[in-house]
Amino acid sequence: MRNRILLCMSLMSFIFNMDAQSIKKVLFIGNSYTYVNDLPALVTGIASSLGDSMYHDIYAPGGYTFQMHSLDPNTRAKINSDQWDVVVLQEQSQLPALWPDSVAVNVFPYADSLNGFIKANDSCTTTLFYMTWGRKNGDMENCPYYPPVCTYEGMQARLRQSYLEMGQMLNAEVSPVGISWKLTRTNNPAIELYNLDESHPSIHGSYLAACTFYEAIFHKSPVGAAFPSGISSADAAVLQENAHSIVYDSLDTWQIDTSHVYAAFHADPAGNMTFLFTNQSLNAASYYWDFGDGDHSSDTNPVHQFASSGTFAVKLYSARHCQVDSTFQELLIVSLPENEEDDSFAISPNPGKCVVSISCSFLQSNKNITYIMYSGSGKAMLTGVLDHSPQLIDVSRLPDGLYFLTLRTGNRTITRKIELR
């Protein structure tokens, strides 16, 4: 007796996908631009109000530079204290805006060192540079030595250039807070982003930064998020929209990777005890299959033969760099006895399209013959009683694909494979 396999009606998917709700662990390393108004707490509050979760820590002594952080054992200890999803790096507000040779000597090497510490602790952590804003009326302290920083516009342009260069050199992402400020200053000048010192942020400025960070970290819009007291609902809406437009419209510029890995597959019978697994994953580069029977594969679209009937949880792990997503389908495989005499039960045409004819040589001696047409996934699609031979069955409403047609009478079961196309 030969065996024909039915794929069961039970199909279950379990996706470890973080798009619906995200949980992030984020470390902020910087100085007063980070701790004034408690920027990390503002980001956490936005995340919570939108259904996400963020655990954060902070190390931000006043006036600290990347060089100071790179030499501070407390900074290294903070980095090593957990497996962070994201570590935010904020340089002292003036240094990245100075002339390129100065930045190359006094900023870039220490950004490299800090990024190295981050990757040594966990190679999957994302380094996220905090692009800050130009001072309200330029950097008067350094203006005599470097005229481009004499104005807000010139200082902001240099900050943008330096932070983008850091991101490109270190394969890191950039949170474009300074560009969100520039848009708001241009389009919404009535919203005061600066403190009285014309350098540090007001609560509006910190909230705008937090909205920018939320989208950069979670890859979701901050529109509709909660906002702190001291900000009107109208101003909050403007700041949310401005942050969203800056981040979302230029993801490639900021090197923000939003291509999440998504694992999915489809299983089709492909012969005696054999199945073809069609990979439908997105944004993945490698795969690992566990067929639930002790066998595994790293092929993209494997063909697998099961040695016995039973229930098998077939699992697929799809990965790209540090992203991994998984899914499984629980397959119930049963053996159906099939008549060896090819002329006892015939289907024509096969492949069929609109109508197929069933011929059964033992119909005269068996008046109670039922037929069931199963889909490839084991779902009963058509049922009826065979009362004459040949008998026509209308299959025009069924989608193209592989099916199994079973005749049952008494203790006898006969199955044939049929393709509709």
Coordinates of C-alpha atoms in Angstrom, one line a residue:
M1 CA 0.0 0.0 0.0
R2 CA 1.3 3.4 -0.8
N3 CA 0.8 6.4 1.5
R4 CA -0.7 9.8 0.5
I5 CA -0.3 12.7 2.9
L6 CA -2.9 15.2 4.0
L7 CA -1.8 18.4 5.5
C8 CA -4.1 19.2 8.5
M9 CA -6.6 22.0 9.0
S10 CA -4.7 23.2 12.0
L11 CA -2.4 26.1 11.0
M12 CA -0.8 28.2 13.7
S13 CA 1.5 31.2 13.4
F14 CA 3.5 32.7 16.2
I15 CA 5.5 35.8 15.2
F16 CA 8.1 37.4 17.4
N17 CA 7.6 40.7 15.6
M18 CA 8.1 43.9 17.5
D19 CA 6.1 46.3 15.4
A20 CA 2.8 46.1 17.4
Q21 CA 4.5 46.8 20.7
S22 CA 8.2 47.6 21.2
I23 CA 10.3 47.3 24.3
K24 CA 13.7 49.0 24.2
K25 CA 16.6 49.4 26.6
V26 CA 18.4 52.7 25.9
L27 CA 21.4 54.3 27.5
F28 CA 22.0 58.1 27.1
I29 CA 25.6 59.3 27.3
G30 CA 26.1 63.1 27.1
N31 CA 26.0 66.2 29.2
S32 CA 23.5 69.0 30.1
Y33 CA 21.8 68.9 26.8
T34 CA 20.7 65.4 27.8
Y35 CA 19.9 65.9 31.5
V36 CA 18.1 69.3 31.3
N37 CA 14.4 68.6 31.6
D38 CA 15.3 64.9 31.8
L39 CA 15.2 64.1 28.1
P40 CA 15.4 60.3 28.6
A41 CA 12.3 60.4 30.8
L42 CA 10.4 62.5 28.2
V43 CA 11.2 59.8 25.6
T44 CA 10.1 57.1 27.9
G45 CA 6.8 59.0 28.6
I46 CA 6.1 59.3 24.9
A47 CA 6.8 55.6 24.3
S48 CA 4.5 54.6 27.2
S49 CA 1.6 56.8 25.9
L50 CA 1.8 55.2 22.5
G51 CA 1.9 51.6 23.8
D52 CA 5.6 51.0 23.8
S53 CA 8.1 50.5 26.7
M54 CA 11.5 52.0 27.2
Y55 CA 13.9 51.2 30.1
H56 CA 16.6 53.9 30.2
D57 CA 19.7 54.9 32.1
I58 CA 21.8 58.1 31.8
Y59 CA 25.3 59.3 32.4
A60 CA 25.6 63.0 31.5
P61 CA 27.9 65.1 33.7
G62 CA 27.8 68.8 32.8
G63 CA 30.1 70.0 30.0
Y64 CA 31.4 66.5 29.2
T65 CA 33.0 65.8 25.8
F66 CA 33.4 62.5 24.0
Q67 CA 37.1 62.6 25.0
M68 CA 36.1 62.9 28.7
H69 CA 33.6 60.1 28.4
S70 CA 36.1 57.9 26.6
L71 CA 38.5 58.3 29.6
D72 CA 35.9 58.0 32.3
P73 CA 35.6 54.5 33.8
N74 CA 32.0 55.4 34.9
T75 CA 31.0 55.8 31.2
R76 CA 32.5 52.4 30.4
A77 CA 30.8 50.9 33.4
K78 CA 27.4 52.2 32.3
I79 CA 27.9 50.8 28.8
N80 CA 28.9 47.4 30.2
S81 CA 26.0 47.4 32.7
D82 CA 23.4 45.9 30.3
Q83 CA 22.8 44.6 26.8
W84 CA 21.4 47.8 25.4
D85 CA 19.3 48.0 22.3
V86 CA 20.5 51.6 21.7
V87 CA 23.2 53.8 23.2
V88 CA 22.8 57.5 22.5
L89 CA 26.0 59.6 22.2
Q90 CA 25.9 63.4 22.6
E91 CA 29.0 65.5 22.2
Q92 CA 29.6 68.8 23.8
S93 CA 27.5 71.4 22.0
Q94 CA 30.3 73.5 20.4
L95 CA 33.0 71.0 19.4
P96 CA 31.4 69.3 16.4
A97 CA 30.6 72.8 14.9
L98 CA 34.2 73.9 14.7
W99 CA 36.5 73.7 11.7
P100 CA 36.8 70.3 10.1
D101 CA 40.5 69.7 11.2
S102 CA 39.6 70.4 14.8
V103 CA 36.6 68.0 14.6
A104 CA 38.8 65.4 13.0
V105 CA 41.3 65.6 16.0
N106 CA 39.1 66.4 19.0
V107 CA 35.8 64.6 18.2
F108 CA 36.0 61.8 15.7
P109 CA 38.6 59.6 17.5
Y110 CA 36.7 59.7 20.7
A111 CA 33.4 59.0 19.0
D112 CA 35.2 56.0 17.5
S113 CA 36.4 54.9 21.0
L114 CA 33.0 55.1 22.5
N115 CA 31.4 53.2 19.6
G116 CA 34.1 50.6 20.1
F117 CA 33.2 50.2 23.8
I118 CA 29.5 49.9 22.8
K119 CA 30.2 47.2 20.2
A120 CA 32.6 45.3 22.5
N121 CA 29.9 45.1 25.1
D122 CA 27.2 43.9 22.6
S123 CA 27.8 43.9 18.9
C124 CA 24.0 44.1 18.3
T125 CA 23.6 47.5 20.1
T126 CA 22.8 50.4 17.9
T127 CA 24.9 53.5 18.3
L128 CA 22.7 56.6 17.9
F129 CA 24.3 60.0 17.7
Y130 CA 22.4 62.9 19.2
M131 CA 22.7 65.7 16.6
T132 CA 22.3 68.8 18.7
W133 CA 21.2 72.3 17.7
G134 CA 23.0 75.6 17.0
R135 CA 22.9 78.2 19.6
K136 CA 20.1 80.8 19.2
N137 CA 22.4 83.5 17.9
G138 CA 25.5 81.5 17.0
D139 CA 28.6 80.6 19.0
M140 CA 30.0 84.0 20.1
E141 CA 32.8 82.3 22.0
N142 CA 34.3 80.7 18.9
C143 CA 33.1 83.3 16.3
P144 CA 36.4 85.2 16.2
Y145 CA 38.3 82.0 15.4
Y146 CA 35.8 80.4 13.0
P147 CA 33.3 82.7 11.3
P148 CA 30.8 79.9 10.1
V149 CA 29.6 79.6 13.7
C150 CA 28.9 83.3 14.1
T151 CA 25.3 82.6 13.2
Y152 CA 22.7 80.0 14.1
E153 CA 22.4 78.9 10.5
G154 CA 26.2 78.4 10.1
M155 CA 26.6 76.6 13.4
Q156 CA 23.7 74.3 12.6
A157 CA 25.1 73.4 9.2
R158 CA 28.4 72.4 10.7
L159 CA 26.7 70.3 13.4
R160 CA 24.7 68.5 10.8
Q161 CA 27.8 67.8 8.7
S162 CA 29.9 66.5 11.6
Y163 CA 27.2 64.2 13.1
L164 CA 26.4 62.8 9.7
E165 CA 30.1 62.1 9.1
M166 CA 30.3 60.3 12.4
G167 CA 27.3 58.2 11.5
Q168 CA 28.8 57.3 8.1
M169 CA 32.3 56.5 9.5
L170 CA 31.0 54.3 12.3
N171 CA 28.0 52.7 10.5
A172 CA 25.8 54.4 13.2
E173 CA 22.4 56.1 13.2
V174 CA 21.8 59.7 13.8
S175 CA 18.9 61.3 15.7
P176 CA 18.4 64.7 13.8
V177 CA 17.3 66.8 16.7
G178 CA 19.0 69.9 15.4
I179 CA 17.2 69.6 12.1
S180 CA 13.8 69.3 13.9
W181 CA 14.8 72.5 15.7
K182 CA 15.7 74.2 12.4
L183 CA 12.3 73.3 10.9
T184 CA 10.5 74.6 14.0
R185 CA 12.5 77.8 14.1
T186 CA 11.6 78.4 10.5
N187 CA 8.0 77.5 10.5
N188 CA 6.9 78.0 14.1
P189 CA 9.0 80.9 15.5
A190 CA 6.5 81.6 18.2
I191 CA 7.4 78.3 19.9
E192 CA 10.4 79.1 22.1
L193 CA 12.9 76.2 22.0
Y194 CA 15.7 77.8 24.1
N195 CA 16.2 78.5 27.7
L196 CA 17.2 82.1 28.7
D197 CA 20.9 81.3 28.1
E198 CA 20.1 80.8 24.4
S199 CA 21.9 77.4 24.5
H200 CA 20.1 74.9 26.7
P201 CA 16.6 73.7 25.7
S202 CA 13.3 75.0 27.1
I203 CA 10.7 72.3 27.9
H204 CA 9.5 72.8 24.4
G205 CA 12.9 72.2 23.0
S206 CA 13.4 69.1 25.1
Y207 CA 10.0 67.7 24.1
L208 CA 10.9 68.3 20.4
A209 CA 14.1 66.4 21.0
A210 CA 12.2 63.6 22.7
C211 CA 9.8 63.3 19.8
T212 CA 12.7 63.1 17.4
F213 CA 14.3 60.4 19.5
Y214 CA 11.1 58.4 19.8
E215 CA 10.8 58.1 16.1
A216 CA 14.5 57.4 15.6
I217 CA 14.5 54.6 18.2
F218 CA 11.1 53.1 17.7
H219 CA 10.6 53.9 14.0
K220 CA 7.1 55.1 14.8
S221 CA 5.5 58.6 14.6
P222 CA 5.2 60.5 17.9
V223 CA 2.0 62.2 16.6
G224 CA -0.7 61.8 19.3
A225 CA 1.8 61.2 22.2
A226 CA 1.4 62.5 25.7
F227 CA 3.2 65.8 26.5
P228 CA 4.3 67.4 29.8
S229 CA 2.7 70.2 31.6
G230 CA 3.9 73.6 30.4
I231 CA 3.2 72.7 26.7
S232 CA -0.2 73.4 25.2
S233 CA -1.9 70.7 23.1
A234 CA -1.5 72.9 20.0
D235 CA 2.2 73.3 20.5
A236 CA 2.7 69.6 21.3
A237 CA 0.9 68.7 18.0
V238 CA 3.2 71.0 16.1
L239 CA 6.4 69.6 17.7
Q240 CA 5.2 66.0 17.1
E241 CA 4.5 66.7 13.4
N242 CA 7.8 68.5 12.9
A243 CA 9.8 65.7 14.5
H244 CA 8.0 63.1 12.4
S245 CA 8.4 64.9 9.1
I246 CA 12.2 65.4 9.7
V247 CA 12.9 61.8 10.7
Y248 CA 10.5 60.0 8.4
D249 CA 11.2 62.0 5.3
S250 CA 15.0 61.3 5.4
L251 CA 15.5 57.9 6.9
D252 CA 18.4 57.2 4.6
T253 CA 20.1 60.4 5.4
W254 CA 20.1 59.7 9.1
Q255 CA 21.0 56.0 8.4
I256 CA 18.0 54.8 10.3
D257 CA 17.3 51.2 9.4
T258 CA 13.6 50.4 9.6
S259 CA 13.7 47.2 7.6
H260 CA 12.5 44.7 10.2
V261 CA 12.9 41.0 9.6
Y262 CA 9.6 39.2 9.3
A263 CA 9.5 35.4 9.2
A264 CA 6.7 33.6 7.2
F265 CA 6.4 30.5 5.1
H266 CA 3.9 28.2 3.3
A267 CA 3.9 24.4 3.2
D268 CA 2.7 22.4 0.2
P269 CA 2.6 18.6 -0.3
A270 CA 5.1 17.6 -2.9
G271 CA 4.9 13.8 -3.0
N272 CA 4.9 10.8 -0.8
M273 CA 5.7 12.0 2.8
T274 CA 7.4 15.1 1.1
F275 CA 6.7 18.8 1.5
L276 CA 7.9 21.9 -0.2
F277 CA 8.4 24.9 2.2
T278 CA 8.1 28.2 0.4
N279 CA 9.9 31.0 2.3
Q280 CA 7.8 34.2 2.4
S281 CA 10.1 36.1 4.9
L282 CA 10.9 39.7 4.4
N283 CA 14.3 41.5 4.8
A284 CA 16.1 38.4 5.9
A285 CA 19.5 37.2 4.8
S286 CA 19.7 33.7 6.4
Y287 CA 17.3 31.0 7.5
Y288 CA 17.2 28.1 9.9
W289 CA 14.4 25.4 9.6
D290 CA 13.5 23.0 12.4
F291 CA 11.1 20.4 10.9
G292 CA 10.1 19.1 14.3
D293 CA 11.3 15.5 13.6
G294 CA 15.0 16.0 14.4
D295 CA 16.0 17.3 11.0
H296 CA 17.0 20.8 10.1
S297 CA 17.9 22.9 7.1
S298 CA 19.5 26.3 6.2
D299 CA 18.1 26.3 2.6
T300 CA 15.8 29.2 1.6
N301 CA 13.1 26.9 0.2
P302 CA 13.7 23.4 1.5
V303 CA 12.0 20.2 0.4
H304 CA 11.6 17.8 3.3
Q305 CA 10.4 14.2 3.6
F306 CA 8.9 13.1 6.9
A307 CA 9.7 9.6 7.9
S308 CA 6.4 8.9 9.7
S309 CA 2.9 10.3 10.3
G310 CA 2.2 12.5 13.4
T311 CA 2.1 16.1 14.5
F312 CA 5.1 18.2 13.7
A313 CA 5.8 21.8 14.6
V314 CA 7.8 23.2 11.7
K315 CA 9.7 26.3 12.8
L316 CA 11.5 28.9 10.7
Y317 CA 14.0 31.4 12.1
S318 CA 14.8 34.3 9.7
A319 CA 17.7 36.6 10.4
R320 CA 19.7 39.6 9.2
H321 CA 22.6 40.8 11.2
C322 CA 21.3 41.1 14.7
Q323 CA 17.6 40.9 13.9
V324 CA 15.8 37.5 14.2
D325 CA 12.2 36.7 13.8
S326 CA 10.5 33.3 14.0
T327 CA 7.3 31.6 13.1
F328 CA 5.9 28.1 13.2
Q329 CA 3.2 26.0 11.6
E330 CA 1.9 22.9 13.4
L331 CA 1.3 20.2 10.8
L332 CA -0.7 17.1 11.4
I333 CA 0.3 14.4 8.9
V334 CA -1.8 11.3 8.6
S335 CA -1.5 8.2 6.3
L336 CA -4.4 7.4 4.0
P337 CA -4.5 3.9 2.4
E338 CA -4.7 4.1 -1.4
N339 CA -5.8 1.4 -3.8
E340 CA -3.0 0.0 -5.9
E341 CA -5.3 -0.6 -8.9
D342 CA -5.0 2.5 -11.0
D343 CA -8.2 1.8 -13.0
S344 CA -10.4 1.4 -9.9
F345 CA -10.6 5.2 -9.3
A346 CA -9.8 7.7 -12.0
I347 CA -10.1 11.5 -12.3
S348 CA -10.1 13.3 -15.6
P349 CA -9.0 15.7 -16.7
N350 CA -6.1 16.0 -14.3
P351 CA -5.0 18.8 -14.1
G352 CA -8.5 20.1 -14.2
K353 CA -10.1 23.5 -14.4
C354 CA -13.9 23.9 -14.2
V355 CA -15.4 20.4 -14.2
V356 CA -13.8 17.0 -13.4
S357 CA -15.1 13.5 -13.9
I358 CA -14.9 10.8 -11.3
S359 CA -14.9 7.1 -12.5
C360 CA -15.1 4.3 -10.0
S361 CA -15.1 0.6 -11.1
F362 CA -16.6 -0.7 -7.9
L363 CA -19.6 1.7 -7.7
Q364 CA -22.1 -1.1 -8.6
S365 CA -21.3 -3.1 -5.6
N366 CA -21.0 -0.2 -3.2
K367 CA -24.0 2.2 -3.2
N368 CA -22.8 4.4 -0.3
I369 CA -19.7 6.0 -1.7
T370 CA -18.9 9.6 -0.4
Y371 CA -16.3 11.9 -1.9
I372 CA -14.4 14.7 -0.2
M373 CA -12.0 17.1 -1.9
Y374 CA -9.4 18.5 0.5
S375 CA -7.2 21.5 -0.1
G376 CA -3.4 21.1 0.2
S377 CA -3.8 22.5 3.8
G378 CA -6.2 19.8 4.7
K379 CA -9.5 21.7 4.5
A380 CA -12.5 19.9 3.2
M381 CA -13.6 22.0 0.2
L382 CA -16.3 19.8 -1.5
T383 CA -18.3 16.8 -0.3
G384 CA -21.0 14.7 -1.9
V385 CA -22.2 11.2 -2.7
L386 CA -21.1 9.3 -5.8
D387 CA -24.2 7.7 -7.2
H388 CA -23.2 7.0 -10.8
S389 CA -19.9 6.6 -12.8
P390 CA -18.6 8.6 -14.3
Q391 CA -19.9 11.6 -12.3
L392 CA -19.1 15.2 -12.9
I393 CA -18.0 17.6 -10.1
D394 CA -18.1 21.3 -10.5
V395 CA -14.7 22.7 -9.3
S396 CA -15.0 26.1 -11.0
R397 CA -15.3 28.0 -7.6
L398 CA -12.1 26.5 -6.2
P399 CA -8.8 28.4 -6.5
D400 CA -5.9 26.9 -8.4
G401 CA -3.7 24.6 -6.4
L402 CA -3.1 21.1 -5.2
Y403 CA -6.0 19.0 -3.9
F404 CA -6.7 15.5 -2.6
L405 CA -9.9 13.7 -3.7
T406 CA -10.9 10.9 -1.4
L407 CA -13.6 8.2 -1.9
R408 CA -14.9 6.4 1.2
T409 CA -17.1 3.4 1.5
G410 CA -17.3 1.1 4.5
N411 CA -13.7 0.5 5.7
R412 CA -12.3 1.4 2.3
T413 CA -10.6 4.7 1.6
I414 CA -9.1 5.6 -1.8
T415 CA -7.2 8.9 -2.4
R416 CA -6.0 10.6 -5.6
K417 CA -4.1 13.8 -6.0
I418 CA -5.6 16.4 -8.4
E419 CA -4.3 19.7 -9.5
L420 CA -6.6 22.6 -10.5
R421 CA -5.2 25.3 -12.7

